[in-house]
């Protein structure tokens, strides 16, 4: 199903769990002249919108989470309980995926020191595949870049898991397949969002660190769209969304109940989010005519009880949809201006006659493998199933030690590789074996591992797979 999110010319109508609200101001705004004829016309338009929204709301109530087992690669990922699945990622540690660079042209991204003027900026995984996309700024090559990597040794469904557990070098089939020049005018490719068979990428003018500090960067941006039906060979679509006077640092994309697309583009550090609606229901058949309808700033942030009020300098923001029609955004950042810990923040997006609201629901900390990723550089969200979220992240540049591209995969403790349950527990063992309190286990390489037919429950214990 698509997100229950409808924005009209006159108002934003709330469509969530079957609720619909609209005020008298939706017909004739307070203080504005409104003739009888104009009022009748506005009322007719408003009534039609209400009827359309009510129909969409009924659809939202009827549709439930679908099985991913037999879904096509481009199936729409919808989650059962976003907050619960997000919380399960708290304190997850990265599993290292190492990628051969080979002859891929990423010259300029091997300085090994700050400032990283040429660097990776966002990570996305093509739905239902083992293909990873990274965006990159690269002034030395004179273009913003899209790096396409295939993890051929890893499963296409579910968590991919580390490809370095039993070897010192990455498998030959795990490699960068191509590097695509996205934009030669705007050389800083930033936040991305992969949705079904579309990849949206924001680009901005390149800016040296000194100019950024002094406020001398050119403020402009552009959003490009790629057809990823063939995930290893993305095809640029013949239209863009142009931005004047504001950057395109983050890009978020999803689809509404009426088939039109919702695009959210963030300015510098996503402090301002601009909402666009497509005029058509396809992004593959010509220019869909995205039009900006609303803007939101971080000064308007609402905070859920129990959550902090911090709003980070987000480098990537990705949408998640829930089966009841609710819409969420996840933002990634590193605290202390890139010197602190890595965090993901969850926001609920609501619409009403007053406009758009974002409510901060939860903030979680994740831990990269040492010197292998940085959320200030590149991170991104992936929906593996209606109940499982994954996060991917990389560092500013290829790894300083051997020049390979390293990506971290974060997953809940109970989630195994390839959609299977996790059998590796947090327990350590020696010649005495594992504690009986962990359940049916065996000691493998000094780690307590659940026996066949049993799964790690996330708390160090093994339970029957059938009981999960």
Short mmCIF file of C-alpha atoms in Angstrom, two decimals:
data_model
loop_
_atom_site.label_atom_id
_atom_site.label_comp_id
_atom_site.label_asym_id
_atom_site.label_seq_id
_atom_site.Cartn_x
_atom_site.Cartn_y
_atom_site.Cartn_z
CA UNK A 1 0.00 0.00 0.00
CA UNK A 2 1.02 3.61 -0.31
CA UNK A 3 1.32 6.21 2.41
CA UNK A 4 -1.97 7.84 3.44
CA UNK A 5 -0.74 11.35 2.77
CA UNK A 6 -2.82 13.82 0.79
CA UNK A 7 -1.98 17.49 0.18
CA UNK A 8 -4.43 19.75 -1.69
CA UNK A 9 -4.02 23.28 -3.01
CA UNK A 10 -6.11 24.69 -0.18
CA UNK A 11 -5.21 22.44 2.76
CA UNK A 12 -3.36 19.43 4.02
CA UNK A 13 -5.90 16.78 4.98
CA UNK A 14 -5.13 14.35 7.74
CA UNK A 15 -5.48 10.74 6.62
CA UNK A 16 -4.29 8.44 9.34
CA UNK A 17 -6.00 5.29 10.61
CA UNK A 18 -9.23 6.32 8.95
CA UNK A 19 -9.36 9.87 10.40
CA UNK A 20 -10.07 12.90 8.22
CA UNK A 21 -10.12 16.50 9.43
CA UNK A 22 -10.76 19.79 7.66
CA UNK A 23 -11.70 23.25 8.90
CA UNK A 24 -13.92 25.99 7.53
CA UNK A 25 -10.79 27.83 6.50
CA UNK A 26 -10.18 25.09 3.94
CA UNK A 27 -13.04 26.55 1.90
CA UNK A 28 -12.55 30.31 2.45
CA UNK A 29 -9.41 31.21 4.39
CA UNK A 30 -9.99 33.64 7.25
CA UNK A 31 -9.46 37.25 6.25
CA UNK A 32 -9.50 36.52 2.50
CA UNK A 33 -12.22 37.88 0.18
CA UNK A 34 -14.58 35.12 -0.85
CA UNK A 35 -17.51 35.71 -3.19
CA UNK A 36 -20.54 33.42 -3.27
CA UNK A 37 -19.45 31.90 -6.58
CA UNK A 38 -15.91 31.43 -5.33
CA UNK A 39 -17.19 29.86 -2.15
CA UNK A 40 -19.40 27.44 -4.12
CA UNK A 41 -16.49 26.48 -6.37
CA UNK A 42 -14.17 26.03 -3.43
CA UNK A 43 -16.79 23.97 -1.61
CA UNK A 44 -17.22 21.71 -4.64
CA UNK A 45 -13.47 21.19 -4.84
CA UNK A 46 -13.29 20.55 -1.11
CA UNK A 47 -16.16 18.04 -1.24
CA UNK A 48 -14.46 16.15 -4.07
CA UNK A 49 -11.25 16.06 -2.06
CA UNK A 50 -13.11 14.72 0.97
CA UNK A 51 -14.73 11.99 -1.10
CA UNK A 52 -11.38 11.03 -2.62
CA UNK A 53 -9.72 11.05 0.80
CA UNK A 54 -12.48 8.98 2.39
CA UNK A 55 -12.10 6.36 -0.33
CA UNK A 56 -8.34 6.32 0.18
CA UNK A 57 -8.83 6.03 3.92
CA UNK A 58 -11.09 2.98 3.49
CA UNK A 59 -8.40 1.43 1.33
CA UNK A 60 -5.82 2.14 4.01
CA UNK A 61 -7.91 0.34 6.62
CA UNK A 62 -8.48 -2.67 4.40
CA UNK A 63 -4.88 -3.23 3.34
CA UNK A 64 -2.59 -5.10 5.74
CA UNK A 65 1.06 -6.11 5.64
CA UNK A 66 1.73 -8.34 2.65
CA UNK A 67 4.14 -11.23 2.52
CA UNK A 68 7.59 -10.42 1.17
CA UNK A 69 8.32 -14.07 0.42
CA UNK A 70 6.75 -14.03 -3.05
CA UNK A 71 6.97 -10.31 -3.74
CA UNK A 72 8.73 -8.91 -6.79
CA UNK A 73 11.90 -6.84 -6.44
CA UNK A 74 9.99 -3.59 -6.76
CA UNK A 75 7.25 -4.43 -4.23
CA UNK A 76 6.28 -1.59 -1.91
CA UNK A 77 7.79 -2.12 1.55
CA UNK A 78 5.22 -1.44 4.30
CA UNK A 79 5.85 -2.09 7.99
CA UNK A 80 3.55 -3.47 10.67
CA UNK A 81 4.86 -1.42 13.61
CA UNK A 82 7.53 1.10 12.68
CA UNK A 83 8.39 2.27 16.20
CA UNK A 84 8.81 -1.27 17.52
CA UNK A 85 11.00 -2.31 14.58
CA UNK A 86 13.07 0.85 14.92
CA UNK A 87 13.65 0.27 18.63
CA UNK A 88 14.95 -3.23 17.88
CA UNK A 89 17.94 -1.63 16.14
CA UNK A 90 19.06 0.23 19.27
CA UNK A 91 22.76 -0.27 20.04
CA UNK A 92 23.22 -2.58 17.05
CA UNK A 93 26.82 -3.11 15.97
CA UNK A 94 27.90 -3.02 12.34
CA UNK A 95 28.66 -6.19 10.37
CA UNK A 96 31.41 -5.44 7.87
CA UNK A 97 30.89 -5.86 4.14
CA UNK A 98 34.06 -5.28 2.16
CA UNK A 99 33.88 -4.40 -1.54
CA UNK A 100 36.60 -4.70 -4.17
CA UNK A 101 37.22 -1.40 -5.93
CA UNK A 102 39.17 -2.89 -8.84
CA UNK A 103 39.48 -0.42 -11.71
CA UNK A 104 36.53 1.71 -10.63
CA UNK A 105 37.27 5.39 -11.12
CA UNK A 106 36.91 7.04 -7.73
CA UNK A 107 40.11 9.08 -8.02
CA UNK A 108 40.17 11.93 -5.53
CA UNK A 109 38.62 9.92 -2.72
CA UNK A 110 41.84 8.49 -1.34
CA UNK A 111 43.40 11.36 0.62
CA UNK A 112 43.21 9.50 3.92
CA UNK A 113 42.91 12.71 5.89
CA UNK A 114 40.52 15.55 6.62
CA UNK A 115 39.07 17.67 5.14
CA UNK A 116 37.22 15.14 3.00
CA UNK A 117 36.12 17.48 0.21
CA UNK A 118 35.60 14.43 -2.04
CA UNK A 119 33.65 11.82 -0.11
CA UNK A 120 30.78 9.34 0.08
CA UNK A 121 27.51 10.93 1.16
CA UNK A 122 24.64 8.43 1.24
CA UNK A 123 23.97 4.67 1.03
CA UNK A 124 20.93 2.83 -0.32
CA UNK A 125 20.20 -0.82 -1.11
CA UNK A 126 18.02 -1.67 -4.09
CA UNK A 127 14.90 -3.47 -2.83
CA UNK A 128 15.14 -7.26 -2.90
CA UNK A 129 18.70 -7.31 -4.27
CA UNK A 130 22.31 -7.41 -3.11
CA UNK A 131 23.03 -4.15 -4.98
CA UNK A 132 24.30 -1.16 -3.00
CA UNK A 133 24.32 2.46 -4.20
CA UNK A 134 26.58 5.18 -2.78
CA UNK A 135 26.47 8.83 -3.73
CA UNK A 136 29.70 10.82 -3.69
CA UNK A 137 30.99 14.33 -4.17
CA UNK A 138 34.05 14.50 -6.39
CA UNK A 139 35.41 17.85 -7.46
CA UNK A 140 38.61 16.26 -8.77
CA UNK A 141 36.58 14.34 -11.36
CA UNK A 142 34.30 17.33 -11.92
CA UNK A 143 31.03 15.53 -11.18
CA UNK A 144 28.83 14.20 -8.45
CA UNK A 145 28.98 10.41 -8.59
CA UNK A 146 26.73 7.38 -8.19
CA UNK A 147 28.71 4.26 -7.24
CA UNK A 148 27.04 0.92 -8.02
CA UNK A 149 28.30 -2.12 -6.10
CA UNK A 150 27.17 -5.74 -6.19
CA UNK A 151 27.66 -8.03 -3.20
CA UNK A 152 27.45 -11.17 -5.31
CA UNK A 153 28.42 -13.51 -2.47
CA UNK A 154 25.60 -12.28 -0.26
CA UNK A 155 21.86 -13.13 -0.31
CA UNK A 156 19.46 -10.84 -2.14
CA UNK A 157 16.75 -11.26 0.52
CA UNK A 158 16.99 -10.19 4.13
CA UNK A 159 20.19 -9.22 5.91
CA UNK A 160 23.32 -9.83 3.86
CA UNK A 161 25.68 -10.42 6.78
CA UNK A 162 29.43 -9.90 6.76
CA UNK A 163 31.44 -11.28 3.85
CA UNK A 164 34.61 -11.19 5.97
CA UNK A 165 33.88 -13.68 8.76
CA UNK A 166 36.05 -16.48 7.38
CA UNK A 167 38.50 -14.70 5.10
CA UNK A 168 40.89 -11.76 4.95
CA UNK A 169 39.99 -10.44 1.50
CA UNK A 170 36.53 -9.85 0.03
CA UNK A 171 35.11 -12.41 -2.43
CA UNK A 172 35.86 -11.55 -6.06
CA UNK A 173 32.15 -11.21 -6.88
CA UNK A 174 31.72 -8.46 -4.27
CA UNK A 175 32.83 -5.45 -6.30
CA UNK A 176 32.02 -2.01 -7.66
CA UNK A 177 30.34 -2.55 -11.03
CA UNK A 178 30.29 1.00 -12.34
CA UNK A 179 30.68 4.66 -11.38
CA UNK A 180 28.17 7.06 -12.94
CA UNK A 181 28.62 10.83 -13.32
CA UNK A 182 25.34 12.24 -11.99
CA UNK A 183 25.86 15.98 -12.52
CA UNK A 184 28.86 17.95 -13.80
CA UNK A 185 27.51 21.35 -12.80
CA UNK A 186 26.63 20.36 -9.24
CA UNK A 187 29.49 18.15 -8.14
CA UNK A 188 28.32 17.29 -4.63
CA UNK A 189 25.92 14.32 -4.78
CA UNK A 190 24.17 14.03 -1.41
CA UNK A 191 21.25 12.24 0.24
CA UNK A 192 19.39 9.51 -1.69
CA UNK A 193 16.19 7.49 -1.38
CA UNK A 194 15.56 4.20 -3.20
CA UNK A 195 11.83 3.55 -3.59
CA UNK A 196 10.69 0.55 -5.60
CA UNK A 197 12.50 0.89 -8.95
CA UNK A 198 13.30 4.60 -8.58
CA UNK A 199 16.42 6.16 -7.06
CA UNK A 200 16.23 9.87 -6.23
CA UNK A 201 19.52 11.74 -5.65
CA UNK A 202 20.06 15.30 -4.48
CA UNK A 203 23.03 17.29 -5.83
CA UNK A 204 24.53 20.64 -4.86
CA UNK A 205 27.38 22.87 -6.02
CA UNK A 206 30.78 21.74 -4.74
CA UNK A 207 32.07 23.81 -1.84
CA UNK A 208 35.48 23.82 -0.17
CA UNK A 209 35.57 23.55 3.60
CA UNK A 210 36.90 27.10 3.99
CA UNK A 211 33.99 28.51 1.96
CA UNK A 212 31.53 26.40 3.93
CA UNK A 213 32.83 27.78 7.22
CA UNK A 214 32.66 31.36 5.96
CA UNK A 215 29.22 30.93 4.42
CA UNK A 216 30.50 31.39 0.88
CA UNK A 217 28.91 28.30 -0.68
CA UNK A 218 26.46 28.72 -3.53
CA UNK A 219 22.96 27.86 -2.35
CA UNK A 220 21.29 25.85 -5.09
CA UNK A 221 20.28 22.27 -5.63
CA UNK A 222 18.80 19.74 -8.00
CA UNK A 223 17.18 16.33 -7.70
CA UNK A 224 17.90 13.61 -10.27
CA UNK A 225 15.88 10.42 -10.76
CA UNK A 226 17.11 7.03 -11.97
CA UNK A 227 15.21 3.99 -13.23
CA UNK A 228 16.68 1.02 -11.33
CA UNK A 229 14.56 -1.72 -12.90
CA UNK A 230 17.92 -3.21 -13.81
CA UNK A 231 19.61 -2.47 -10.47
CA UNK A 232 23.18 -2.81 -11.76
CA UNK A 233 22.50 -0.42 -14.65
CA UNK A 234 20.58 2.62 -13.39
CA UNK A 235 19.20 4.81 -16.18
CA UNK A 236 18.89 8.56 -15.65
CA UNK A 237 15.37 9.82 -16.26
CA UNK A 238 14.94 12.93 -18.45
CA UNK A 239 13.76 15.43 -15.82
CA UNK A 240 14.92 17.07 -12.59
CA UNK A 241 13.56 19.12 -9.72
CA UNK A 242 15.40 22.44 -9.67
CA UNK A 243 16.00 24.42 -6.46
CA UNK A 244 17.09 28.05 -6.34
CA UNK A 245 18.39 29.65 -3.17
CA UNK A 246 18.39 26.40 -1.21
CA UNK A 247 20.37 23.19 -1.38
CA UNK A 248 19.26 19.58 -1.88
CA UNK A 249 21.10 17.84 0.93
CA UNK A 250 18.55 15.10 1.67
CA UNK A 251 15.93 13.48 -0.60
CA UNK A 252 13.00 11.33 0.56
CA UNK A 253 10.48 9.67 -1.78
CA UNK A 254 7.27 7.69 -1.36
CA UNK A 255 3.84 7.30 -2.99
CA UNK A 256 0.40 8.47 -1.88
CA UNK A 257 -2.89 6.60 -1.94
CA UNK A 258 -3.92 8.48 -5.09
CA UNK A 259 -0.82 7.21 -6.89
CA UNK A 260 0.98 10.54 -6.93
CA UNK A 261 4.45 10.78 -5.44
CA UNK A 262 5.52 12.67 -2.36
CA UNK A 263 9.05 14.07 -2.53
CA UNK A 264 10.71 15.79 0.44
CA UNK A 265 13.96 17.67 -0.13
CA UNK A 266 16.05 18.99 2.75
CA UNK A 267 18.19 22.10 2.71
CA UNK A 268 21.51 22.33 4.54
CA UNK A 269 21.54 19.68 7.31
CA UNK A 270 17.79 19.19 6.64
CA UNK A 271 16.91 22.20 8.83
CA UNK A 272 14.23 23.01 6.23
CA UNK A 273 12.20 20.31 4.49
CA UNK A 274 10.28 21.18 1.32
CA UNK A 275 7.35 18.98 0.30
CA UNK A 276 6.62 18.34 -3.39
CA UNK A 277 3.76 16.45 -5.04
CA UNK A 278 3.94 14.91 -8.52
CA UNK A 279 1.17 15.76 -10.98
CA UNK A 280 1.11 12.27 -12.47
CA UNK A 281 1.19 8.73 -11.07
CA UNK A 282 4.29 7.53 -12.90
CA UNK A 283 7.93 8.57 -12.65
CA UNK A 284 8.94 6.48 -15.67
CA UNK A 285 6.77 8.07 -18.37
CA UNK A 286 8.06 11.60 -18.77
CA UNK A 287 8.29 14.52 -16.36
CA UNK A 288 5.83 13.96 -13.47
CA UNK A 289 5.76 17.71 -12.79
CA UNK A 290 6.73 17.86 -9.13
CA UNK A 291 5.34 21.02 -7.50
CA UNK A 292 6.32 22.38 -4.11
CA UNK A 293 3.29 22.62 -1.84
CA UNK A 294 4.60 23.14 1.68
CA UNK A 295 7.73 23.75 3.75
CA UNK A 296 8.62 22.77 7.29
CA UNK A 297 11.48 23.97 9.52
CA UNK A 298 13.09 22.35 12.53
CA UNK A 299 11.82 25.19 14.73
CA UNK A 300 8.39 23.55 14.46
CA UNK A 301 9.57 20.15 15.73
CA UNK A 302 7.18 18.34 18.08
CA UNK A 303 8.52 15.85 20.59
CA UNK A 304 6.91 12.67 21.89
CA UNK A 305 6.90 11.97 25.61
CA UNK A 306 10.15 10.26 26.56
CA UNK A 307 12.10 11.46 23.51
CA UNK A 308 14.75 14.18 23.45
CA UNK A 309 14.22 17.39 21.49
CA UNK A 310 17.51 17.35 19.57
CA UNK A 311 17.35 17.76 15.80
CA UNK A 312 20.53 16.56 14.12
CA UNK A 313 22.44 17.68 11.05
CA UNK A 314 20.91 14.93 8.91
CA UNK A 315 22.79 13.83 5.81
CA UNK A 316 20.22 11.25 4.69
CA UNK A 317 16.47 10.99 5.47
CA UNK A 318 14.37 8.01 4.32
CA UNK A 319 10.63 7.36 4.43
CA UNK A 320 8.97 4.36 6.09
CA UNK A 321 5.28 3.51 5.66
CA UNK A 322 3.08 1.64 8.10
CA UNK A 323 0.08 -0.57 7.33
CA UNK A 324 -2.38 1.80 9.04
CA UNK A 325 -1.36 4.62 6.68
CA UNK A 326 1.07 6.36 9.03
CA UNK A 327 4.17 7.91 7.52
CA UNK A 328 7.61 8.17 9.15
CA UNK A 329 11.02 9.63 8.37
CA UNK A 330 14.38 8.38 9.64
CA UNK A 331 17.34 10.77 9.73
CA UNK A 332 21.01 9.82 10.16
CA UNK A 333 23.75 11.95 11.71
CA UNK A 334 26.88 11.91 13.85
CA UNK A 335 26.82 14.01 17.01
CA UNK A 336 29.32 16.75 17.96
CA UNK A 337 29.70 18.01 14.40
CA UNK A 338 30.90 14.64 13.19
CA UNK A 339 33.18 13.85 16.12
CA UNK A 340 30.70 12.03 18.38
CA UNK A 341 28.56 8.90 18.19
CA UNK A 342 26.33 7.79 15.31
CA UNK A 343 22.55 8.12 15.65
CA UNK A 344 19.33 7.43 13.79
CA UNK A 345 16.25 9.50 14.68
CA UNK A 346 12.63 8.50 13.96
CA UNK A 347 9.95 11.09 13.14
CA UNK A 348 6.24 10.69 12.49
CA UNK A 349 4.93 12.87 9.65
CA UNK A 350 1.36 14.17 9.93
CA UNK A 351 -0.71 16.53 7.80
CA UNK A 352 -3.60 18.72 8.85
CA UNK A 353 -5.38 21.85 7.71
CA UNK A 354 -2.60 23.77 9.48
CA UNK A 355 0.14 22.15 7.41
CA UNK A 356 2.81 19.55 8.10
CA UNK A 357 4.06 18.42 11.49
CA UNK A 358 7.01 16.23 12.42
CA UNK A 359 7.04 14.54 15.81
CA UNK A 360 10.25 13.04 17.12
CA UNK A 361 9.45 9.54 18.36
CA UNK A 362 12.80 7.94 19.16
CA UNK A 363 16.57 8.31 18.85
CA UNK A 364 18.86 5.27 18.79
CA UNK A 365 22.61 4.89 18.85
CA UNK A 366 24.44 2.50 16.53
CA UNK A 367 28.07 1.44 16.63
CA UNK A 368 30.25 1.09 13.55
CA UNK A 369 33.07 -1.40 13.41
CA UNK A 370 36.23 0.65 14.27
CA UNK A 371 37.23 3.18 11.60
CA UNK A 372 34.79 1.81 9.03
CA UNK A 373 31.76 4.12 8.93
CA UNK A 374 30.51 7.56 9.84
CA UNK A 375 26.88 8.71 9.73
CA UNK A 376 28.06 12.25 9.01
CA UNK A 377 29.32 10.80 5.73
CA UNK A 378 27.10 8.04 4.37
CA UNK A 379 24.18 6.09 5.85
CA UNK A 380 20.76 4.85 4.75
CA UNK A 381 17.72 2.73 5.62
CA UNK A 382 16.48 -0.57 4.16
CA UNK A 383 13.21 -2.38 4.87
CA UNK A 384 13.93 -6.10 4.82
CA UNK A 385 10.43 -7.28 5.80
CA UNK A 386 7.25 -5.89 7.39
CA UNK A 387 8.96 -6.33 10.78
CA UNK A 388 12.67 -5.82 10.10
CA UNK A 389 14.68 -2.68 9.44
CA UNK A 390 18.33 -2.65 8.39
CA UNK A 391 20.78 0.26 8.24
CA UNK A 392 23.81 0.61 5.96
CA UNK A 393 26.70 3.03 6.43
CA UNK A 394 30.13 3.80 5.05
CA UNK A 395 33.00 6.15 5.85
CA UNK A 396 34.05 9.32 4.06
CA UNK A 397 36.48 7.47 1.83
CA UNK A 398 37.63 3.94 1.00
CA UNK A 399 39.40 2.33 3.94
CA UNK A 400 42.80 3.91 4.60
CA UNK A 401 44.57 0.59 5.20
CA UNK A 402 43.91 -1.37 2.01
CA UNK A 403 41.87 1.00 -0.15
CA UNK A 404 38.77 -1.21 -0.23
CA UNK A 405 35.23 0.11 0.14
CA UNK A 406 33.78 -0.89 3.50
CA UNK A 407 30.07 -0.85 4.31
CA UNK A 408 28.54 -1.64 7.69
CA UNK A 409 25.20 -3.47 7.93
CA UNK A 410 23.21 -2.98 11.15
CA UNK A 411 20.45 -5.42 12.06
CA UNK A 412 18.46 -6.43 15.17
CA UNK A 413 20.23 -9.01 17.34
CA UNK A 414 17.70 -11.76 16.58
CA UNK A 415 17.80 -11.28 12.80
CA UNK A 416 20.05 -13.65 10.87
CA UNK A 417 21.40 -13.63 7.34
CA UNK A 418 19.16 -14.16 4.32
CA UNK A 419 15.91 -13.71 6.22
CA UNK A 420 16.74 -16.50 8.66
CA UNK A 421 16.80 -16.13 12.44
CA UNK A 422 20.06 -15.33 14.18
CA UNK A 423 21.79 -18.28 15.86
CA UNK A 424 24.90 -16.50 17.14
CA UNK A 425 24.38 -15.28 20.72
CA UNK A 426 26.24 -12.68 22.75
CA UNK A 427 27.71 -15.40 24.95
CA UNK A 428 31.37 -16.45 25.05
CA UNK A 429 32.59 -19.94 25.88
CA UNK A 430 35.65 -22.07 26.46
CA UNK A 431 36.43 -25.70 27.21
CA UNK A 432 33.58 -25.80 29.76
CA UNK A 433 31.02 -24.95 27.07
CA UNK A 434 28.13 -22.50 27.28
CA UNK A 435 26.01 -21.78 30.33
CA UNK A 436 22.85 -23.90 30.49
CA UNK A 437 20.92 -20.67 31.05
CA UNK A 438 21.38 -19.90 27.34
CA UNK A 439 19.35 -22.94 26.28
CA UNK A 440 20.37 -25.43 23.56
CA UNK A 441 23.78 -24.19 22.41
CA UNK A 442 27.13 -25.34 21.13
CA UNK A 443 30.51 -23.65 21.50
CA UNK A 444 31.98 -22.65 18.12
CA UNK A 445 35.17 -20.59 17.98
CA UNK A 446 34.61 -19.52 21.62
CA UNK A 447 31.13 -18.17 20.80
CA UNK A 448 27.84 -19.68 22.03
CA UNK A 449 25.73 -20.61 18.98
CA UNK A 450 22.14 -21.86 19.10
CA UNK A 451 21.67 -25.43 17.91
CA UNK A 452 19.78 -26.17 14.69
CA UNK A 453 16.08 -25.37 15.10
CA UNK A 454 16.73 -22.71 17.75
CA UNK A 455 17.15 -18.93 17.45
CA UNK A 456 18.77 -16.18 19.49
CA UNK A 457 16.00 -14.13 21.12
CA UNK A 458 18.13 -10.99 21.36
CA UNK A 459 18.73 -11.41 25.10
CA UNK A 460 21.44 -14.03 24.98
CA UNK A 461 19.13 -17.07 25.06
CA UNK A 462 18.21 -19.69 22.47
CA UNK A 463 14.53 -20.42 21.94
CA UNK A 464 12.72 -22.79 19.59
CA UNK A 465 12.39 -21.27 16.14
CA UNK A 466 8.69 -22.15 16.14
CA UNK A 467 8.10 -20.06 19.27
CA UNK A 468 9.36 -16.80 17.78
#
